[in-house]
Amino acid sequence: MPEDPMGNAVLLHFLCGVLAVFSASLVNADDPYRYYTWTVTYGTVKLLDVPQQVILINGQFPGPRLDVVTNDNIILNLFNKLDQPFLLTWNGIKQRKNSWQDGVLGTNCPIPPNSNYTYKFQTKDQIGSFTYFPSTLFHKAAGGYGAINIYERPRIPIPFPVPDGDFTLLIGDWYKSSHKTLQAYLDSGRTLSFPDGVLINGQTYSTFSGDQGKTYMFRISNVGMSTSLNFRIQGHSMKLVEVEGSHTVQNMYDSLDVHVGQSVAVLVTLNQAPKDYYIIASSRFNRKNLTTTAILHYSNSRTPASGPLPAAPSYGFHGSMMQARTYRWNLTASAARPNPQGSYHYGKITPTKTIVLANSAPLINGKRRYAVNRVSYINSDTPLKLADYFGIPGIFSVDSIESSPSGGAAFLSTSVMSANLHDFLEIVFQNDEITMQSWHLDGYDFWVIGYGNDQWTPAKRSLYNLDDALTRHTVQVYPKSWTAIYVSLDNQGMWNMRSAIWERQYLGQQFYLRVWTQVHSLANEYEIPPNALRCGKAIGIRS
Ligand SMILES: *[C@@H]1O[C@H](CO)[C@@H](O)[C@H](O)[C@H]1NC(C)=O
Ligand SMILES: *[C@@H]1O[C@H](CO)[C@@H](O)[C@H](O)[C@H]1NC(C)=O
Ligand SMILES: *[C@@H]1O[C@H](CO)[C@@H](O)[C@H](O)[C@H]1NC(C)=O
């Protein structure tokens, strides 16, 4: 959620009132620090019948869960013991004024093998369910991912009773092939076949235990490569309470579609007869049926789970879009800060600019690539952020990517779209292909104001939800359809806009949004971190 002028005013007023009493402690009060040391290695695990190489963090797959509180400072020293350069990115962590720590190749040099880098960032004004994962090469196909749960500060009300327990479920499709094999496939110009299975927390047999009559939170994130998943629990309905940091209107659902890169949190009351029940994650729109189950175990149960599994929704894309439209912001609920989410009237703001982004799958030099508005992104050896900061020319190309689709052949470029700090953008994702898309923007969350079929036109604005659309960081776009968002550019930096479908990201369906102002001020953006790694043309340059 963006800075809220009203909330700030209220807070300031409050602070002035108590300043005399608390002045010293307020001025000196620093948000808490949390220190982590993580080591990344390969390991061999049997996941889908066959032993295979995966990426472990501190020996774990999935990696350690970060359980933190709003505004915590995270100091995380990451040691890379792989045979390849490595980075983690923090999916949905906004990195306010701090794209230096975003952990993608446009902002950071990758950590070389047998080397380390210490990330320093704050979970500023954030609350809810997020994830991290490797952003380099095709490492994500080997794991290396984990959950980030940000809890409320003491005395900040959340819009539901504190649950009796809290479960984190990382669900995602999975290949039996190694990340290097998959990458070699893509590098040779081929596309990946359909994944081999679905994992829940790196397993096909997890168990979650609770007491009859109690209510539990399930935080569900799709950490997979390409497959939209449907999530459901036999015999139980789910109350949606949070989507990527937004507190929602609390509707009940029998099943939820979770698209790649997305997170949702639901409350489930164990109100059924004492036995065990199936938890199901299954592929949503594909002819190939991938299904994995876990177990919801009642602590007083003596009866194992038994079939049949509750059926996946019979409706297709249209029904899924209808479900997506029922996700609404609870306007009166607070989020990470105590002011109501709806106090920022996004629907009354006139956008500074409209950008239409169309994805495509062109052949370039005879090889399959993915592109947005004709441009297929290629990484630079020098992070764009460092090139920008040190004034190294020739690294990226501003405005090679157009702000709306146009005819002509696709081409390769290290493309950056420029925008002004405090612009308010209307962005339309136009999907003319027949596959599901999922788009993510780093550094922000945005209002998802509309989903519709066919071609977007200005007339489609009449379909927008300008009252209680929720904010999130990753949004799906249905085949032959469009999705529209509003985003308030209140966070200066170099921000990755990418497909969350990992093959597409790897082969060019991404670019960077450079949010900039002439005024050089620490109030807008932090200085380069003293430990920033150097690579490419930034080698040897001192800050
Ligand atoms: C690598 O780790 C050491 C401590 O073991 C730390 O002093 C150093 O700053 C780290 N390097 C970077 C680039 O963060
Ligand atoms: C919205 O949040 C408020 C405040 O916490 C809560 O009382 C109310 O039940 C919520 N409304 C809905 C529809 O979820
Ligand atoms: C998919 O597979 C699961 C488990 O193998 C099965 O229970 C379910 O009925 C299948 N669904 C469809 C639509 O075939």
XYZ file of C-alpha atoms and ligand atoms in Angstrom:
585
model
C 0.000 0.000 0.000
C 1.370 3.458 -0.799
C 2.144 6.117 1.736
C -1.108 7.400 3.082
C -1.183 11.156 3.515
C -4.186 10.990 5.809
C -2.704 8.288 7.971
C 0.504 10.241 8.290
C -1.357 13.347 9.295
C -3.193 11.467 12.001
C -0.004 9.856 13.190
C 1.840 13.184 13.241
C -0.904 14.774 15.233
C -0.751 11.950 17.700
C 3.021 12.145 17.914
C 2.968 15.885 18.605
C 0.605 15.279 21.474
C 2.826 12.772 23.181
C 6.129 14.216 22.110
C 6.838 15.943 25.373
C 6.552 12.691 27.268
C 8.158 10.234 24.875
C 10.482 12.477 22.926
C 13.745 10.778 23.865
C 12.572 7.219 23.332
C 10.858 8.081 20.035
C 13.903 9.751 18.581
C 16.191 6.927 19.622
C 13.751 4.133 18.978
C 15.104 2.024 16.168
C 13.111 -0.747 14.608
C 14.384 -4.169 15.697
C 17.205 -5.887 13.832
C 17.200 -9.571 12.914
C 20.400 -11.292 11.830
C 20.638 -14.374 9.634
C 23.450 -16.370 8.075
C 22.358 -18.564 5.191
C 24.480 -20.980 3.194
C 23.328 -22.163 -0.216
C 24.396 -25.644 -1.326
C 23.277 -28.462 -3.569
C 21.758 -31.551 -2.017
C 20.102 -34.720 -3.244
C 16.490 -35.348 -2.312
C 13.922 -37.860 -3.524
C 10.848 -35.816 -4.373
C 8.923 -37.502 -7.181
C 10.134 -41.122 -7.107
C 13.651 -40.252 -8.247
C 16.573 -38.749 -6.309
C 17.485 -35.378 -7.785
C 19.704 -32.390 -7.163
C 18.022 -29.466 -5.381
C 19.185 -26.153 -3.934
C 19.242 -26.139 -0.134
C 19.517 -23.193 2.229
C 21.142 -24.142 5.510
C 20.514 -27.738 4.507
C 16.764 -27.212 4.065
C 14.342 -27.491 1.175
C 12.238 -25.372 1.166
C 14.588 -22.820 2.689
C 14.175 -21.415 6.221
C 11.003 -19.427 6.853
C 11.536 -15.763 7.699
C 9.098 -14.961 10.513
C 9.380 -11.226 11.046
C 7.346 -8.236 12.207
C 6.350 -5.079 10.312
C 9.325 -2.667 10.074
C 11.941 -5.199 11.188
C 15.421 -4.673 9.790
C 16.822 -7.822 8.189
C 20.552 -8.365 7.951
C 21.044 -11.560 5.984
C 24.484 -12.778 5.028
C 24.167 -15.204 2.123
C 27.026 -17.582 1.327
C 26.969 -19.147 -2.126
C 28.467 -22.659 -2.222
C 27.015 -23.528 -5.622
C 29.116 -23.845 -8.763
C 27.259 -20.898 -10.323
C 26.577 -17.238 -9.436
C 23.472 -16.847 -7.275
C 20.978 -14.279 -5.977
C 17.794 -14.402 -3.950
C 14.954 -11.968 -4.579
C 12.326 -11.090 -1.981
C 8.989 -11.483 -3.729
C 6.662 -8.697 -2.613
C 9.044 -7.051 -0.157
C 8.844 -3.446 -1.299
C 12.427 -2.431 -0.518
C 11.384 1.171 0.059
C 13.988 3.584 -1.429
C 16.190 0.534 -1.637
C 16.160 -1.265 -4.998
C 19.831 -1.901 -4.134
C 18.672 -4.983 -2.201
C 16.118 -6.360 -4.627
C 18.284 -9.306 -5.609
C 17.727 -9.372 -9.366
C 20.392 -9.010 -12.049
C 19.267 -5.473 -12.927
C 19.998 -4.245 -9.421
C 22.644 -6.570 -7.968
C 25.771 -8.343 -9.125
C 25.269 -12.059 -8.622
C 27.162 -13.572 -5.692
C 30.044 -15.582 -7.198
C 30.617 -19.193 -6.098
C 32.400 -19.442 -2.725
C 31.551 -15.845 -1.935
C 28.922 -13.987 0.071
C 26.784 -10.870 0.176
C 24.913 -9.342 3.103
C 21.419 -8.120 2.248
C 20.137 -5.260 4.426
C 16.491 -4.348 4.102
C 13.435 -3.444 6.109
C 9.914 -4.873 5.967
C 8.730 -1.270 6.085
C 4.958 -0.858 6.488
C 4.280 -4.391 5.317
C 2.228 -7.209 6.786
C 1.186 -10.596 5.414
C 2.400 -13.567 3.393
C 5.333 -13.337 0.980
C 8.118 -15.518 -0.446
C 11.724 -15.454 -1.612
C 13.346 -17.446 -4.409
C 16.476 -17.575 -6.591
C 16.378 -15.075 -9.456
C 19.480 -16.167 -11.372
C 19.801 -18.625 -14.278
C 17.147 -21.342 -13.896
C 17.841 -21.966 -10.194
C 14.203 -21.591 -9.228
C 13.535 -24.987 -10.833
C 15.822 -26.518 -8.179
C 14.113 -24.941 -5.162
C 16.017 -22.434 -3.038
C 12.689 -20.814 -2.187
C 10.989 -20.130 1.119
C 8.295 -18.137 2.906
C 8.406 -14.672 4.449
C 5.641 -14.142 6.998
C 5.344 -10.598 8.312
C 3.334 -10.345 11.523
C 1.628 -7.278 12.961
C 3.357 -5.066 15.509
C 2.016 -5.214 19.066
C -1.201 -3.229 19.430
C -1.828 -2.993 15.659
C -5.266 -4.557 15.177
C -5.710 -7.202 12.494
C -9.231 -7.582 11.097
C -9.783 -11.132 12.392
C -9.249 -12.989 15.671
C -5.689 -14.190 16.176
C -5.750 -17.747 14.769
C -5.016 -20.754 16.997
C -2.183 -21.704 14.678
C -0.487 -20.655 11.499
C 0.500 -22.980 8.642
C 2.643 -22.017 5.652
C 2.131 -23.955 2.432
C 4.470 -23.431 -0.498
C 2.768 -25.106 -3.428
C 4.225 -25.395 -6.886
C 4.733 -27.504 -9.940
C 7.990 -29.437 -10.208
C 10.264 -31.040 -12.795
C 12.301 -34.181 -12.278
C 14.997 -32.715 -14.570
C 17.773 -30.626 -13.080
C 17.818 -26.856 -13.438
C 20.861 -27.147 -15.712
C 19.103 -29.590 -18.042
C 16.034 -27.341 -18.204
C 18.181 -24.278 -18.841
C 20.084 -26.062 -21.618
C 16.748 -26.864 -23.241
C 15.716 -23.225 -23.179
C 19.125 -22.008 -24.336
C 18.877 -24.294 -27.353
C 15.648 -22.588 -28.408
C 13.221 -25.277 -27.271
C 10.354 -24.852 -24.810
C 9.780 -26.885 -21.680
C 7.321 -29.721 -21.584
C 4.662 -29.843 -18.883
C 5.976 -30.258 -15.285
C 6.105 -33.713 -13.707
C 4.253 -33.081 -10.480
C 3.181 -30.702 -7.724
C 4.881 -30.304 -4.338
C 3.543 -28.927 -1.076
C 6.469 -27.709 1.053
C 8.833 -29.793 -1.040
C 6.857 -32.986 -0.393
C 3.956 -35.073 -1.586
C 2.901 -36.153 1.921
C 2.910 -33.189 4.384
C 0.640 -33.222 7.449
C -0.856 -30.226 9.244
C -2.319 -30.953 12.694
C -4.897 -28.979 14.653
C -7.521 -29.293 17.361
C -11.177 -29.804 16.597
C -13.125 -26.551 17.009
C -10.111 -24.290 16.568
C -9.346 -21.948 13.680
C -6.073 -21.979 11.764
C -4.490 -19.706 9.231
C -3.224 -21.309 6.028
C -0.800 -19.109 4.083
C -0.631 -20.489 0.555
C 1.934 -19.340 -2.000
C 2.455 -20.632 -5.527
C 6.249 -20.918 -5.822
C 6.129 -22.977 -9.016
C 7.438 -22.445 -12.522
C 4.362 -22.125 -14.718
C 1.211 -23.810 -13.445
C -1.845 -22.132 -11.923
C -2.983 -24.310 -9.017
C -6.343 -24.850 -7.392
C -6.231 -25.241 -3.608
C -8.959 -26.869 -1.521
C -9.483 -28.808 1.698
C -11.828 -31.772 1.824
C -14.945 -31.025 3.896
C -13.837 -27.510 4.877
C -14.462 -24.052 3.534
C -11.916 -21.272 3.662
C -12.325 -17.666 4.727
C -10.068 -15.395 2.663
C -8.428 -12.774 4.907
C -5.248 -11.603 3.203
C -3.789 -11.397 -0.307
C -0.137 -10.320 -0.572
C -0.411 -7.800 2.229
C -3.994 -6.611 1.590
C -6.666 -7.410 4.134
C -9.660 -8.577 2.128
C -13.395 -8.672 2.530
C -13.746 -12.023 4.260
C -15.635 -14.181 1.761
C -15.930 -17.974 2.073
C -14.562 -20.228 -0.681
C -14.592 -23.981 -1.349
C -11.495 -23.648 -3.494
C -9.104 -20.926 -4.571
C -7.021 -20.447 -7.701
C -3.470 -19.436 -6.835
C -1.430 -18.366 -9.842
C 2.342 -18.476 -10.140
C 4.030 -15.975 -7.824
C 0.897 -15.222 -5.802
C 0.083 -15.632 -2.097
C -3.212 -15.830 -0.202
C -4.064 -16.423 3.450
C -7.263 -18.113 4.612
C -8.786 -19.062 7.954
C -10.063 -22.620 8.316
C -12.146 -23.777 11.287
C -11.810 -27.452 12.156
C -15.564 -27.871 12.507
C -16.009 -31.366 11.069
C -16.094 -34.866 12.560
C -12.733 -35.902 14.044
C -10.866 -37.641 11.235
C -8.196 -36.719 8.746
C -8.955 -34.775 5.582
C -7.181 -34.257 2.294
C -5.597 -30.943 1.378
C -5.341 -30.702 -2.402
C -3.261 -28.669 -4.827
C -3.997 -29.486 -8.456
C -3.151 -28.026 -11.838
C -5.938 -25.759 -12.917
C -6.235 -25.209 -16.641
C -4.100 -27.911 -18.159
C -5.116 -31.087 -19.913
C -2.530 -32.936 -17.862
C -3.889 -33.437 -14.348
C -1.218 -32.898 -11.698
C -2.566 -33.423 -8.195
C -0.795 -33.564 -4.846
C -2.391 -34.075 -1.477
C -1.396 -33.266 2.082
C -3.248 -34.179 5.257
C -5.243 -32.032 7.642
C -5.061 -34.089 10.851
C -7.485 -33.505 13.734
C -5.544 -34.139 16.940
C -8.404 -36.330 18.212
C -8.658 -38.280 14.956
C -8.152 -42.027 14.709
C -9.377 -42.266 11.136
C -7.107 -41.738 8.140
C -8.211 -39.518 5.277
C -10.268 -41.257 2.662
C -11.553 -40.396 -0.795
C -12.959 -39.312 -3.027
C -11.006 -36.081 -3.296
C -13.215 -33.015 -3.671
C -13.393 -32.263 -7.366
C -11.577 -29.319 -8.876
C -13.918 -26.564 -10.097
C -15.582 -27.544 -13.327
C -15.636 -23.976 -14.586
C -12.786 -22.705 -16.738
C -11.109 -19.368 -17.286
C -14.317 -17.405 -17.061
C -15.215 -18.818 -13.641
C -11.699 -18.180 -12.408
C -11.957 -14.573 -13.538
C -15.294 -14.285 -11.724
C -13.648 -15.565 -8.562
C -10.793 -13.068 -8.969
C -13.327 -10.226 -9.113
C -14.683 -11.248 -5.690
C -11.337 -10.427 -4.053
C -11.972 -7.014 -2.491
C -10.178 -4.695 -0.129
C -11.783 -4.380 3.296
C -11.861 -0.577 3.266
C -12.285 -0.220 7.031
C -9.597 -2.729 8.016
C -6.138 -1.486 8.891
C -3.029 -3.017 7.371
C 0.540 -2.666 8.630
C -0.438 0.747 9.953
C -3.571 1.485 11.922
C -5.258 3.706 9.306
C -8.000 2.181 7.145
C -6.888 0.726 3.814
C -9.610 2.691 2.035
C -8.389 6.100 3.222
C -6.268 6.378 0.080
C -8.857 7.008 -2.612
C -7.056 5.465 -5.565
C -10.186 5.525 -7.727
C -10.396 9.334 -7.645
C -6.907 9.902 -9.035
C -6.452 10.633 -12.740
C -3.577 8.538 -14.087
C -0.590 10.469 -15.407
C -0.129 7.911 -18.163
C -1.584 4.711 -19.612
C 0.741 1.874 -20.553
C -0.437 -1.209 -22.452
C 1.881 -4.219 -22.262
C 1.310 -7.109 -24.656
C 3.163 -10.407 -24.265
C 4.210 -12.517 -27.234
C 6.265 -15.592 -28.098
C 8.333 -14.648 -31.158
C 11.186 -16.478 -32.834
C 14.326 -14.333 -32.793
C 17.393 -15.571 -34.713
C 15.530 -18.830 -35.155
C 15.035 -19.410 -31.422
C 11.957 -19.227 -29.225
C 11.911 -16.066 -27.114
C 9.241 -14.241 -25.112
C 8.673 -10.520 -25.416
C 6.640 -7.597 -24.198
C 5.704 -4.881 -26.727
C 8.138 -6.499 -29.196
C 11.143 -6.339 -26.878
C 12.701 -9.515 -25.535
C 14.881 -8.625 -22.550
C 18.497 -9.701 -22.300
C 20.493 -9.376 -19.090
C 23.529 -7.149 -18.940
C 26.797 -8.130 -17.220
C 26.545 -4.828 -15.372
C 23.484 -4.297 -13.166
C 21.400 -1.439 -14.573
C 21.203 0.153 -11.152
C 24.996 0.330 -10.888
C 25.312 1.617 -14.468
C 22.782 4.322 -13.654
C 24.481 5.288 -10.409
C 28.035 5.365 -11.738
C 27.051 6.853 -15.113
C 28.393 3.898 -17.132
C 27.062 4.386 -20.680
C 25.831 1.779 -23.125
C 24.439 -0.710 -20.611
C 20.732 -0.268 -21.055
C 18.400 1.280 -23.511
C 15.806 3.718 -22.183
C 12.537 3.595 -24.047
C 13.470 0.886 -26.553
C 10.254 -0.550 -25.199
C 7.162 1.353 -26.292
C 4.297 2.168 -23.974
C 1.761 0.397 -26.156
C 1.983 -2.533 -28.572
C 2.828 -1.786 -32.180
C 3.458 -3.897 -35.237
C 6.838 -5.088 -36.389
C 9.368 -7.766 -35.609
C 10.471 -8.524 -32.065
C 14.064 -7.757 -31.071
C 16.484 -8.239 -28.177
C 17.300 -5.355 -25.857
C 18.211 -4.548 -22.253
C 15.083 -2.480 -22.004
C 14.217 0.123 -19.402
C 11.005 2.150 -19.283
C 11.376 5.492 -17.557
C 8.821 7.077 -15.260
C 8.753 9.958 -12.842
C 8.605 9.560 -9.098
C 4.995 10.253 -8.016
C 3.495 9.406 -11.383
C 0.259 7.453 -11.109
C 0.123 4.833 -13.857
C -2.659 2.882 -15.447
C -1.111 -0.329 -16.791
C -3.032 -2.785 -18.942
C -1.642 -6.286 -19.449
C -2.960 -7.481 -22.791
C -2.695 -11.222 -23.360
C -3.363 -12.145 -26.986
C -1.892 -15.615 -26.466
C -3.800 -18.724 -25.448
C -1.811 -19.402 -22.262
C -2.219 -18.069 -18.746
C 0.041 -15.136 -17.828
C 1.198 -13.910 -14.431
C 2.860 -10.483 -14.104
C 4.876 -9.212 -11.162
C 6.307 -5.782 -10.319
C 9.099 -5.409 -7.760
C 9.136 -2.482 -5.324
C 5.378 -2.011 -5.310
C 1.966 -3.313 -4.799
C -0.739 -2.129 -7.174
C -4.517 -1.991 -7.337
C -6.004 -4.679 -9.547
C -8.855 -2.649 -10.988
C -10.182 -4.900 -13.746
C -10.166 -8.178 -15.619
C -11.859 -8.584 -18.986
C -12.036 -10.640 -22.141
C -10.620 -9.922 -25.588
C -8.951 -6.629 -26.424
C -8.734 -3.806 -23.922
C -10.016 -0.449 -25.171
C -10.520 2.803 -23.250
C -14.246 1.940 -23.171
C -13.389 -1.025 -20.910
C -12.646 1.447 -18.122
C -16.348 1.352 -17.367
C -15.705 -2.156 -15.949
C -13.083 -0.972 -13.458
C -13.504 -1.388 -9.721
C -12.585 2.083 -8.464
C -13.885 1.554 -4.925
C -12.477 -1.526 -3.229
C -9.953 -3.232 -5.504
C -7.199 -4.863 -3.506
C -3.498 -4.208 -3.833
C -1.089 -7.022 -4.628
C 2.281 -7.569 -6.306
C 1.467 -10.323 -8.826
C -1.570 -10.543 -11.062
C -2.839 -13.138 -13.497
C -3.953 -12.411 -17.048
C -6.292 -14.936 -18.616
C -5.848 -16.190 -22.190
C -7.174 -13.781 -24.834
C -7.938 -11.318 -22.045
C -6.654 -8.248 -20.244
C -5.997 -7.194 -16.661
C -5.718 -3.536 -15.619
C -3.865 -2.091 -12.614
C -3.197 1.302 -11.077
C 0.193 1.879 -9.509
C 1.322 4.903 -7.537
C 5.033 5.400 -8.238
C 6.085 6.420 -4.741
C 9.250 4.302 -4.589
C 12.308 5.540 -6.466
C 14.561 2.885 -7.959
C 15.170 0.428 -10.770
C 12.326 -2.079 -10.580
C 11.894 -5.378 -12.375
C 8.588 -5.928 -14.183
C 8.515 -9.579 -15.142
C 6.520 -12.601 -16.055
C 6.234 -14.901 -13.045
C 6.033 -17.789 -15.532
C 9.686 -18.651 -15.191
C 10.435 -19.903 -18.701
C 9.025 -16.632 -20.031
C 11.009 -14.542 -17.591
C 14.191 -16.431 -18.492
C 13.628 -15.952 -22.224
C 12.902 -12.227 -22.138
C 9.376 -11.418 -20.937
C 10.544 -8.727 -18.533
C 11.973 -5.198 -18.399
C 12.887 -2.585 -15.807
C 10.870 0.421 -14.704
C 13.185 3.273 -13.746
C 11.312 5.461 -11.270
C 13.290 8.650 -11.061
C 13.412 12.293 -10.092
C 16.104 14.935 -10.698
C 16.184 15.799 -7.010
C 18.941 13.801 -5.368
C 17.746 13.165 -1.845
C 18.047 10.464 0.771
C 14.382 11.101 1.435
C 13.732 9.499 -1.971
C 16.405 6.855 -2.232
C 19.200 5.419 -0.114
C 22.835 5.565 -1.114
C 24.561 2.570 -2.647
C 25.322 0.055 0.126
C 29.005 0.043 1.117
C 29.223 -3.713 0.485
C 27.601 -3.638 -2.980
C 29.335 -6.236 -5.146
C 30.984 -5.170 -8.426
C 30.760 -6.942 -11.743
C 30.814 -6.167 -15.472
C 31.851 -2.592 -16.228
C 31.437 -1.641 -12.563
C 34.502 -3.670 -11.550
C 37.006 -1.406 -9.859
C 34.644 1.575 -9.521
C 34.539 2.891 -5.948
C 31.578 4.756 -4.567
C 30.783 -11.578 3.770
O 30.762 -12.044 5.109
C 31.623 -11.353 6.012
C 31.506 -11.982 7.369
O 31.673 -13.330 7.313
C 31.231 -9.895 6.078
O 32.148 -9.203 6.908
C 31.224 -9.287 4.688
O 30.743 -7.965 4.761
C 30.344 -10.114 3.756
N 30.456 -9.582 2.400
C 29.540 -8.820 1.830
C 29.860 -8.350 0.463
O 28.492 -8.507 2.353
C -13.519 -5.428 7.710
O -12.670 -5.115 8.781
C -13.375 -4.684 9.920
C -12.369 -4.073 10.890
O -11.452 -4.998 11.358
C -14.149 -5.871 10.453
O -14.832 -5.503 11.630
C -15.154 -6.307 9.401
O -15.793 -7.483 9.811
C -14.453 -6.579 8.079
N -15.474 -6.707 7.055
C -15.538 -7.711 6.176
C -16.701 -7.682 5.242
O -14.725 -8.597 6.101
C -6.769 -35.888 -11.048
O -5.991 -36.828 -10.308
C -6.469 -37.057 -8.995
C -5.452 -37.902 -8.228
O -4.745 -38.734 -9.063
C -7.855 -37.674 -9.062
O -8.349 -37.916 -7.782
C -8.768 -36.696 -9.802
O -10.049 -37.265 -9.949
C -8.203 -36.349 -11.169
N -9.032 -35.292 -11.745
C -9.426 -35.302 -13.005
C -10.228 -34.132 -13.443
O -9.152 -36.189 -13.774
